[in-house]
PDB file of C-alpha atoms and ligand atoms in Angstrom:
ATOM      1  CA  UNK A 132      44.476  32.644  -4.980  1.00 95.00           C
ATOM      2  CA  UNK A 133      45.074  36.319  -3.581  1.00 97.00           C
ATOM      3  CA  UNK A 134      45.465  36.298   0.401  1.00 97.00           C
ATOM      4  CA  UNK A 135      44.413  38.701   2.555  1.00 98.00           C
ATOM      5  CA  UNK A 136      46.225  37.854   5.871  1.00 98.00           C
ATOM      6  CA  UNK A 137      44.759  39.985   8.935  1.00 98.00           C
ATOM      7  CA  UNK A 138      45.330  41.126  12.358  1.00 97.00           C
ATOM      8  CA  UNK A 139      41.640  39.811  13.952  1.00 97.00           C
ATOM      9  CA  UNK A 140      38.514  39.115  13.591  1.00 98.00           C
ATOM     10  CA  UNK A 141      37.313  42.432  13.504  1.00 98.00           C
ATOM     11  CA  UNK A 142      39.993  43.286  10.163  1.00 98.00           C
ATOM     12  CA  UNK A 143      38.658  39.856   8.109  1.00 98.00           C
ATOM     13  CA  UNK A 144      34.850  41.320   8.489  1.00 98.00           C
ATOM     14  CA  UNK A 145      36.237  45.065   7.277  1.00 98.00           C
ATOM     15  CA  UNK A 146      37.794  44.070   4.556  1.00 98.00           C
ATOM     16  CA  UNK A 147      35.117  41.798   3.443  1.00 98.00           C
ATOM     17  CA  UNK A 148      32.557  44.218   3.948  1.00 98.00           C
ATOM     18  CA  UNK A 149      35.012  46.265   1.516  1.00 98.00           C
ATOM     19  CA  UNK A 150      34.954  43.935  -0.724  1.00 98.00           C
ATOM     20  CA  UNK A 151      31.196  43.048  -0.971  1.00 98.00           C
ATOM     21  CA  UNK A 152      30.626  46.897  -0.690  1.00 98.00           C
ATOM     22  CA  UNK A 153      32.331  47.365  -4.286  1.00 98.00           C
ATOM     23  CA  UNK A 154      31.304  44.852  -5.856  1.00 98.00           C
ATOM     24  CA  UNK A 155      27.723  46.799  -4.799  1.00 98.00           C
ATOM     25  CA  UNK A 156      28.425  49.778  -5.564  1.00 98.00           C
ATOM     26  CA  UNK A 157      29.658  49.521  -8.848  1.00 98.00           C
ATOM     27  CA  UNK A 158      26.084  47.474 -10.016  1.00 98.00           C
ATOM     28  CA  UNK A 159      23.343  48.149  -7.570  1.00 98.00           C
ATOM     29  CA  UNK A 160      21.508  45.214  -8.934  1.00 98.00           C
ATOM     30  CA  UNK A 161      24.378  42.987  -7.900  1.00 98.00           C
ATOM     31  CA  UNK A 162      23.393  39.382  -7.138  1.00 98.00           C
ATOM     32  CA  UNK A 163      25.194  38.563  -3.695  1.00 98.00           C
ATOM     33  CA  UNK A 164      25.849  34.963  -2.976  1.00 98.00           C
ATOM     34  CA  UNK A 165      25.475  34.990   0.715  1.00 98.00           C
ATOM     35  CA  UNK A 166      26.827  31.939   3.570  1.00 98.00           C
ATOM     36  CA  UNK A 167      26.242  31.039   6.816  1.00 97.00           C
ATOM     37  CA  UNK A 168      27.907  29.923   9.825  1.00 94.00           C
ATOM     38  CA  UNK A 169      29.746  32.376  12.688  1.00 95.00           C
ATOM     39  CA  UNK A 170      32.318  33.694  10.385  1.00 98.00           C
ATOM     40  CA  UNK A 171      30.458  36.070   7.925  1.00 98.00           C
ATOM     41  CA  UNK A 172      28.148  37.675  10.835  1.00 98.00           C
ATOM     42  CA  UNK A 173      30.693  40.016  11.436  1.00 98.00           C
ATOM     43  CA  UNK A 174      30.759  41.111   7.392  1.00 98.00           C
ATOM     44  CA  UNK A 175      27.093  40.952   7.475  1.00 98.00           C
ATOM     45  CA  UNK A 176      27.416  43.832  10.886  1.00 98.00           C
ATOM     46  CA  UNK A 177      29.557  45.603   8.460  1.00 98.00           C
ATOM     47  CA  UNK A 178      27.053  45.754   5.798  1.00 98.00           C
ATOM     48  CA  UNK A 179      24.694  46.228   7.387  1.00 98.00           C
ATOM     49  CA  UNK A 180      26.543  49.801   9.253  1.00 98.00           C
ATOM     50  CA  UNK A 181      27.366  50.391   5.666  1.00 98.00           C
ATOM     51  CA  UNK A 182      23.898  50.166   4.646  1.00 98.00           C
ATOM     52  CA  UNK A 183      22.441  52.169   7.866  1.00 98.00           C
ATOM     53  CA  UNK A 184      24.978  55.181   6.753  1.00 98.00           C
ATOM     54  CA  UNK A 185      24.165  55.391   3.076  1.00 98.00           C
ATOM     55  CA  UNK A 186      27.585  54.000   2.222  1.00 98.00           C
ATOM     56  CA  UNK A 187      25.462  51.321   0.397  1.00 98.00           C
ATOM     57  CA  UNK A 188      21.625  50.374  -0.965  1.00 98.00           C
ATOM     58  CA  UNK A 189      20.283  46.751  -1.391  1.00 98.00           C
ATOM     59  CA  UNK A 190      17.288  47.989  -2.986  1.00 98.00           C
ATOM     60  CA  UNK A 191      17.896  46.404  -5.964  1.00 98.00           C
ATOM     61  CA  UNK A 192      20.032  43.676  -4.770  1.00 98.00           C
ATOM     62  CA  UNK A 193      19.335  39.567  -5.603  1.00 98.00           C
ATOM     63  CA  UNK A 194      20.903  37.425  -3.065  1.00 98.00           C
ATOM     64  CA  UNK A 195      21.437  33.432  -3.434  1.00 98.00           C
ATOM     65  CA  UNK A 196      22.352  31.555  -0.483  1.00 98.00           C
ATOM     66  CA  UNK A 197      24.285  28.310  -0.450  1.00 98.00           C
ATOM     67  CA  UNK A 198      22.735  25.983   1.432  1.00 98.00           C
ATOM     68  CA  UNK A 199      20.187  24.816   3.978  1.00 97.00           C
ATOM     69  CA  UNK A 200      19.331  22.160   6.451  1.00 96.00           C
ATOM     70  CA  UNK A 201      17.090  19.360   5.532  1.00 96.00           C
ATOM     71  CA  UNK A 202      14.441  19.057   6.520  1.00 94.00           C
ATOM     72  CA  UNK A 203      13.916  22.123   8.222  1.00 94.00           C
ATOM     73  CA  UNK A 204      11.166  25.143   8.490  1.00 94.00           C
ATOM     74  CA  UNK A 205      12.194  28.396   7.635  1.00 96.00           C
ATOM     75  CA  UNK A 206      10.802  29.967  10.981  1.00 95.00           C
ATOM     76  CA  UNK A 207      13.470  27.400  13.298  1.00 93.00           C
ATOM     77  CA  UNK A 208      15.430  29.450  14.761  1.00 93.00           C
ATOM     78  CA  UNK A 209      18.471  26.849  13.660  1.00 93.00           C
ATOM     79  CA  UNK A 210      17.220  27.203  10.025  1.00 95.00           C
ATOM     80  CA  UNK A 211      19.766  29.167   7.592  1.00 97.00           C
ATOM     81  CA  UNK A 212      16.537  31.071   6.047  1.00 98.00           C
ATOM     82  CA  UNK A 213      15.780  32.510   9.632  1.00 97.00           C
ATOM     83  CA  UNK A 214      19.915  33.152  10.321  1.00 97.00           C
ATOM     84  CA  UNK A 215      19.944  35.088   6.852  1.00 98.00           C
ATOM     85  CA  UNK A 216      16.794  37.252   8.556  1.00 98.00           C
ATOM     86  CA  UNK A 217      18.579  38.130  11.693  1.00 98.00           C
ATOM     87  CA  UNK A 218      22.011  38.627  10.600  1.00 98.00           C
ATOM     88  CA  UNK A 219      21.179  40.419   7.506  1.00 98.00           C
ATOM     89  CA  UNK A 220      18.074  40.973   6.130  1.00 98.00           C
ATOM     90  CA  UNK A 221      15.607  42.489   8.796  1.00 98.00           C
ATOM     91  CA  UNK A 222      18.266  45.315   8.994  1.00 98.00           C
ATOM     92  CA  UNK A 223      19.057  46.361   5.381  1.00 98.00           C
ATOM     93  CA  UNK A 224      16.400  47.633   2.771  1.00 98.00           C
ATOM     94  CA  UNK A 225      16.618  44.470   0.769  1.00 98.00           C
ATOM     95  CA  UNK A 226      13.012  43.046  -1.153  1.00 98.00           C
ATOM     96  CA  UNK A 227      13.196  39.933   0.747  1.00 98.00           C
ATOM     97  CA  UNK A 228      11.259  38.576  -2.318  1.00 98.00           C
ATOM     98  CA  UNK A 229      14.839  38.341  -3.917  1.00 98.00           C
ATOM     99  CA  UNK A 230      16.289  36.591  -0.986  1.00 98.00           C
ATOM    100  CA  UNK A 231      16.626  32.900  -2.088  1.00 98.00           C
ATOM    101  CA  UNK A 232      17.595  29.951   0.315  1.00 98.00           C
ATOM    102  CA  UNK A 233      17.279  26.284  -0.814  1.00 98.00           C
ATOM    103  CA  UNK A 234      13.793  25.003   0.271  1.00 97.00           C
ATOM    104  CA  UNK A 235      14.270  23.192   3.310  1.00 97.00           C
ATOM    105  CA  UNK A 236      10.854  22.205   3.454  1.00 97.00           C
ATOM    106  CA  UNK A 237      10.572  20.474  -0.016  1.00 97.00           C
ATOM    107  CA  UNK A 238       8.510  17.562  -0.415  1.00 97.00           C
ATOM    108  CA  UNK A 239      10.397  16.350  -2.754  1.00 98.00           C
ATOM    109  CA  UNK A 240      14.512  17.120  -2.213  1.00 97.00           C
ATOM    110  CA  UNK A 241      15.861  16.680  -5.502  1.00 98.00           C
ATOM    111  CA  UNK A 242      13.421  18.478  -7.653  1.00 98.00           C
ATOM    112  CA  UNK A 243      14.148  20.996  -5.314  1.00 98.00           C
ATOM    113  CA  UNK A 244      17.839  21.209  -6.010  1.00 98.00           C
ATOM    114  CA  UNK A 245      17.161  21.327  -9.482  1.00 98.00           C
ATOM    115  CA  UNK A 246      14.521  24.309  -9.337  1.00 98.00           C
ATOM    116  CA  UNK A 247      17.168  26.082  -7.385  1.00 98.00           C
ATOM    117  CA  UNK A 248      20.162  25.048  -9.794  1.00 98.00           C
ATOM    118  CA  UNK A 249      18.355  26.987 -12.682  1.00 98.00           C
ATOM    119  CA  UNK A 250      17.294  29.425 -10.040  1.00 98.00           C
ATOM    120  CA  UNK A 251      21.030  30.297  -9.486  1.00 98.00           C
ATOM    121  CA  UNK A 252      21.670  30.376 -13.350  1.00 97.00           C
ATOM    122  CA  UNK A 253      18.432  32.136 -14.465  1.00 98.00           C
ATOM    123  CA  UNK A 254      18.926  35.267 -11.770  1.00 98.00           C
ATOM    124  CA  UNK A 255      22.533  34.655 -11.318  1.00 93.00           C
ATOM    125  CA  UNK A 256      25.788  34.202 -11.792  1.00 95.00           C
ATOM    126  CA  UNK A 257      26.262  35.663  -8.824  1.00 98.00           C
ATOM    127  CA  UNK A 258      28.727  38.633  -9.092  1.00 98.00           C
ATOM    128  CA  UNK A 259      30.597  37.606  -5.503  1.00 98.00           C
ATOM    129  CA  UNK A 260      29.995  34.734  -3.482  1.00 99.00           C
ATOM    130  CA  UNK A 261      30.925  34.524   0.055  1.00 99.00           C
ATOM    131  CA  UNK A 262      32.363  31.532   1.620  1.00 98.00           C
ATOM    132  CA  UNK A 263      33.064  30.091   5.133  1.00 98.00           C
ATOM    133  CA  UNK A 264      35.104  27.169   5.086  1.00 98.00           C
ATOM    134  CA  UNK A 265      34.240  24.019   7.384  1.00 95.00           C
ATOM    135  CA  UNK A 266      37.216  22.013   9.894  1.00 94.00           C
ATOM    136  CA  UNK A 267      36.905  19.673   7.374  1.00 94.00           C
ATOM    137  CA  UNK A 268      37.356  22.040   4.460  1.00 97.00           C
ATOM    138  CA  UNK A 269      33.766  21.559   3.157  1.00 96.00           C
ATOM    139  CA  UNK A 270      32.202  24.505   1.381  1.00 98.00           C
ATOM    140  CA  UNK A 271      28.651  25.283   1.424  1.00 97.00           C
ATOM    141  CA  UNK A 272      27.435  21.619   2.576  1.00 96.00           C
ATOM    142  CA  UNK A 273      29.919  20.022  -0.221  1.00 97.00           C
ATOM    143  CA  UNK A 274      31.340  17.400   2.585  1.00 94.00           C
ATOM    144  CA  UNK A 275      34.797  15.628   1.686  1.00 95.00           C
ATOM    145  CA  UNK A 276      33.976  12.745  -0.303  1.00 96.00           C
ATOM    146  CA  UNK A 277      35.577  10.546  -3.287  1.00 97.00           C
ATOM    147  CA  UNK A 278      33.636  12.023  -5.616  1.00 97.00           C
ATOM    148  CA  UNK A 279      32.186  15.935  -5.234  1.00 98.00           C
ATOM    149  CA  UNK A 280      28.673  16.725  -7.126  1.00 98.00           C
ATOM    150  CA  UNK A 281      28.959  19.950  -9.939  1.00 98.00           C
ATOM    151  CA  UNK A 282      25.193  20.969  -9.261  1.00 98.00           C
ATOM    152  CA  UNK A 283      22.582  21.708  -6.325  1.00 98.00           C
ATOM    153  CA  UNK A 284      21.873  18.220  -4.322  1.00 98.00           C
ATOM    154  CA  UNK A 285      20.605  16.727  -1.559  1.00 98.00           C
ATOM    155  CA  UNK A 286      23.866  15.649   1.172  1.00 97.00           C
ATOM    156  CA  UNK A 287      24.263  13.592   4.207  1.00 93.00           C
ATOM    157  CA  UNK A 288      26.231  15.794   6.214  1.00 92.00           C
ATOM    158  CA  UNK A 289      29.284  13.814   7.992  1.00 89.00           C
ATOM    159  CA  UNK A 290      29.794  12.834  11.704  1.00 91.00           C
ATOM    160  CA  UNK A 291      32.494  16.200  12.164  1.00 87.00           C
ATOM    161  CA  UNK A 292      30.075  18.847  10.274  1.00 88.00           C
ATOM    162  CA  UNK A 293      27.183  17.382  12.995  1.00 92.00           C
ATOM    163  CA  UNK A 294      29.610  17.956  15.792  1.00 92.00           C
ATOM    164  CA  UNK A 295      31.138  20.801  14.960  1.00 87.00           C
ATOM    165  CA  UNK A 296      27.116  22.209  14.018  1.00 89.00           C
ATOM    166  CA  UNK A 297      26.079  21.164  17.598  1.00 90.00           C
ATOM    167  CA  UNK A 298      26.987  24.394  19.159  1.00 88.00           C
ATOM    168  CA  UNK A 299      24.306  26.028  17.931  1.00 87.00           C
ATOM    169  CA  UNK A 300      21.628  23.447  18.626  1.00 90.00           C
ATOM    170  CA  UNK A 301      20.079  21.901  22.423  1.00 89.00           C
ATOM    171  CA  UNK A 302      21.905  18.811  20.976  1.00 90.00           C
ATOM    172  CA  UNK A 303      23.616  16.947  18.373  1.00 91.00           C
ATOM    173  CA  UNK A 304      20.795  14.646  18.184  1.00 91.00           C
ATOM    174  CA  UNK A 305      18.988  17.629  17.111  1.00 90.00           C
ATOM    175  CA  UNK A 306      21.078  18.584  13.985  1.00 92.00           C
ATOM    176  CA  UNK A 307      19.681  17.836  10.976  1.00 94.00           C
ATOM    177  CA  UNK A 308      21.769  15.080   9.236  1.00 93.00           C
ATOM    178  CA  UNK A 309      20.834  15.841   5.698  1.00 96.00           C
ATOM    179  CA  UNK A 310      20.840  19.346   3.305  1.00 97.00           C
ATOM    180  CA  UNK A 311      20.656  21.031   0.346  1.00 98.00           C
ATOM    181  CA  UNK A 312      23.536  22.625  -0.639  1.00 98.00           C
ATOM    182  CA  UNK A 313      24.827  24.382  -3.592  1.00 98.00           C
ATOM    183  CA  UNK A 314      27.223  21.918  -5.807  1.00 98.00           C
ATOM    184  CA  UNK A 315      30.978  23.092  -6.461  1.00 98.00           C
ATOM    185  CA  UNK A 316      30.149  23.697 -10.052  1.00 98.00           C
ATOM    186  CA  UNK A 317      27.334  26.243  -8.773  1.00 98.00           C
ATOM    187  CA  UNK A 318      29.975  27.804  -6.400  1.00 98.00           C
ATOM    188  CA  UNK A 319      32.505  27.810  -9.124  1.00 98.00           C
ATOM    189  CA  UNK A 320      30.182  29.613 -11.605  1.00 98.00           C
ATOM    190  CA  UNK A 321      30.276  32.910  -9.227  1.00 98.00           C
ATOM    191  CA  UNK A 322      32.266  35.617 -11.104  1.00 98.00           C
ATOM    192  CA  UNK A 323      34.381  36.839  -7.427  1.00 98.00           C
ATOM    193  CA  UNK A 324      34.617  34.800  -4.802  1.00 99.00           C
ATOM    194  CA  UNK A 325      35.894  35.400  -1.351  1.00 98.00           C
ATOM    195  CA  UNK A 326      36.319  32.905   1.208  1.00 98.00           C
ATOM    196  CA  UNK A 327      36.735  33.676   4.986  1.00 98.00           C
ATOM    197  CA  UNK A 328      38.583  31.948   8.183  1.00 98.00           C
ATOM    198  CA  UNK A 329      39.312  32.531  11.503  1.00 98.00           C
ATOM    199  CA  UNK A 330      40.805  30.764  14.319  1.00 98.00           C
ATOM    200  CA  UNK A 331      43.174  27.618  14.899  1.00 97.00           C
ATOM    201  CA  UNK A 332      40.590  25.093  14.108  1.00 96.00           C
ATOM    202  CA  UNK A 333      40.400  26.239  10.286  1.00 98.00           C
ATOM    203  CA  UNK A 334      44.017  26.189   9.674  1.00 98.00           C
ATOM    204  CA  UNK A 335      44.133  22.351   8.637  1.00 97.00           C
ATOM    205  CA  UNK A 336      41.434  22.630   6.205  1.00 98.00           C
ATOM    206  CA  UNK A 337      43.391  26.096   4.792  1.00 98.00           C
ATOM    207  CA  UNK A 338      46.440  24.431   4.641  1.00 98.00           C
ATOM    208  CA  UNK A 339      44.661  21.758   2.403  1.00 98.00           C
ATOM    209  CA  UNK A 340      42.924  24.382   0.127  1.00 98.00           C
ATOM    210  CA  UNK A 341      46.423  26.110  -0.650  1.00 97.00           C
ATOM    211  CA  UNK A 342      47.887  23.160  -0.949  1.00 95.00           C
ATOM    212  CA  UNK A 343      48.115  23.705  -4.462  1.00 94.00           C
ATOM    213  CA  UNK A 344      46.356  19.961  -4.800  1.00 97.00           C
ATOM    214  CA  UNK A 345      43.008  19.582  -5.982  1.00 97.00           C
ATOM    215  CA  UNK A 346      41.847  16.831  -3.567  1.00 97.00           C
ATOM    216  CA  UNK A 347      38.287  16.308  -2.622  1.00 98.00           C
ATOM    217  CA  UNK A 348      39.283  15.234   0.552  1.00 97.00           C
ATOM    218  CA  UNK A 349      39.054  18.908   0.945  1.00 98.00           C
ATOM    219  CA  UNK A 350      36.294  20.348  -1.130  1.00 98.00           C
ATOM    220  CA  UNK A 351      37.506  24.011  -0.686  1.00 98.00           C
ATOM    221  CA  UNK A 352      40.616  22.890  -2.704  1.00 98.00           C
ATOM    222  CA  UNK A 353      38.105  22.816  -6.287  1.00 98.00           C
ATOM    223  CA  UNK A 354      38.483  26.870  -5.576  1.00 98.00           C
ATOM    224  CA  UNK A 355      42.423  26.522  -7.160  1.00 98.00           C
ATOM    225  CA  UNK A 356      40.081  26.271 -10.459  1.00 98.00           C
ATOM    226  CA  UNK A 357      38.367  29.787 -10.082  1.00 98.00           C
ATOM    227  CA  UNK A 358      40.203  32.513 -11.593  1.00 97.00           C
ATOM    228  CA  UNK A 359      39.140  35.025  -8.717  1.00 98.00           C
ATOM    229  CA  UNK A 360      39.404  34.101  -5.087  1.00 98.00           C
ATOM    230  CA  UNK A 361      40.706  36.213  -2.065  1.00 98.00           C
ATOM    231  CA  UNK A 362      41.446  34.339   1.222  1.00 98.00           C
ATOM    232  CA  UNK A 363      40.729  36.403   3.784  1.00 98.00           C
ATOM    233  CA  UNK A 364      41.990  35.098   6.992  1.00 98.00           C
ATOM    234  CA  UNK A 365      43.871  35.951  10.459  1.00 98.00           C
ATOM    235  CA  UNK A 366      47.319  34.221  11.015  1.00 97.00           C
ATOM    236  CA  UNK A 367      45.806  31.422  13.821  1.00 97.00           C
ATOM    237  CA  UNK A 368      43.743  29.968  10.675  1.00 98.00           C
ATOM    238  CA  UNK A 369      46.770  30.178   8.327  1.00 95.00           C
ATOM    239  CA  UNK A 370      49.083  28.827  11.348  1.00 90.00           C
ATOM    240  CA  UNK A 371      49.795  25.601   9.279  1.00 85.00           C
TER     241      UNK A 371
HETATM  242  C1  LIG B1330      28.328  25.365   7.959  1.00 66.15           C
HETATM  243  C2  LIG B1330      27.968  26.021   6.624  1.00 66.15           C
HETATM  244  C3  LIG B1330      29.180  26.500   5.882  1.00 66.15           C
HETATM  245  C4  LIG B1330      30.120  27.233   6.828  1.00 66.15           C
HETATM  246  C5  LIG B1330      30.589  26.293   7.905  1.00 66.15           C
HETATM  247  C6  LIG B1330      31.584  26.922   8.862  1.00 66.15           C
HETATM  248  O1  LIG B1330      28.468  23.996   7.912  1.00 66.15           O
HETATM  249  N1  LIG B1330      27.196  25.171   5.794  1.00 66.15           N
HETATM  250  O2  LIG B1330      28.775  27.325   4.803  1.00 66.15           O
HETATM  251  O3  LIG B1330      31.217  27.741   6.119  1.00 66.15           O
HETATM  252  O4  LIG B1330      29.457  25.878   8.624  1.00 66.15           O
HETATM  253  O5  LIG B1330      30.930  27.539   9.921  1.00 66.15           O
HETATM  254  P1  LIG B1330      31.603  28.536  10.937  1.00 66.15           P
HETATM  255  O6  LIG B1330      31.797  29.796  10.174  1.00 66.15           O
HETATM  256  O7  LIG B1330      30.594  28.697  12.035  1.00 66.15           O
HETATM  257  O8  LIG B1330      32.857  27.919  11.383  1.00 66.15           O
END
């Protein structure tokens, strides 16, 4: 893994955005696999700059998202479909009819994850995917298990991801405890991937990833397999 240690906050969203912005610029009908969380808004402010200045165009640009709550409407204001809106899309001049988010209103879950599986692989592989990495070193929704799934599926998210999720909600009790997340296979099949952290309470679960171990105790650790990821982090996140 290549490691892009930086100064703050601001510097991991730059050179993100840098990163992103190439990957754009040479093919304009990139596919962009997007995340959520705190950590990418500041790339997505970048971007979106970029894209207010002419640096960049998403006109033609497919984007595939990783996961989503479940079950959960897409106009919730907690919902990862609305946070996409917000943060990215109502400010760029993306078709938001290429915008895709794992259906967190499915009647049916599963078939869901499997519609968006070939979904991925039929517009996809994405050319870069962005990551956030959880405390617990989860990726996407992939939670720290015995076993991690390759594709798309339904998860129960753990007791830390609900706490640590809280902070956005009126209360934990409010958090959904399920989603649908992309699987590590799905991640994997991305041809760049870049994978952001700030802050003290990441550097456990980065310690884990560059451990050199693949252990599912820490999901982000599967990334050791991918040929092409760039840590991008400040020195409180790589502080163990
Ligand atoms: C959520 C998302 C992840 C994200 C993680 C970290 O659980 N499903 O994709 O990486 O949170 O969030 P934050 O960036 O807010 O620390």
């Amino acid at each position: 893994m290549k490691i892009i240690l930086c100064k703050s906050y601001e510097e991991i969203s730059v050179r993100a955005a840098e990163i992103v912005a190439d990957v754009m610029k040479a093919d304009p009908a990139c596919v962009l696999g997007l995340a959520t969380g705190s950590t990418p808004v500041g790339l997505y402010q970048k971007l979106i700059e970029m894209n207010q200045s002419g640096e960049i165009d998403f006109s033609e640009v497919t984007t595939v998202n990783l996961d989503e709550y479940y079950p959960i409407a897409p106009d919730n204001d907690q919902s990862y479909r609305y946070f996409m809106n917000v943060n990215l899309f109502d400010h760029v001049n993306i078709d938001k009819s290429k915008t895709y988010v794992p259906d967190g209103t499915a009647v049916d879950p599963v078939e869901a994850c499997a519609t968006y599986e070939a979904l991925v692989a039929q517009v996809g592989p994405a050319d870069i995917q962005v990551l956030g990495i959880g405390q617990n070193g989860h990726i996407g929704f992939n939670e720290p298990d015995a076993a991690l799934e390759v594709a798309t599926h339904v998860t129960d998210l753990t007791e830390s991801t609900i706490k640590a999720n809280a902070r956005f909600f009126s209360s934990e009790a409010d958090v959904p405890t399920k989603a649908l997340t992309m699987g590590i296979g799905t991640i994997l099949s991305a041809k760049k991937i870049i994978i952001l952290a700030n802050g003290a309470a990441k550097a456990e679960a980065v310690k884990k990833m560059l451990s050199g171990k693949l252990d599912t105790s820490c999901p982000a650790s599967m990334l050791n397999l991918h040929g092409d990821v760039t840590v991008i982090c400040d020195e409180a996140a790589m502080g163990r």
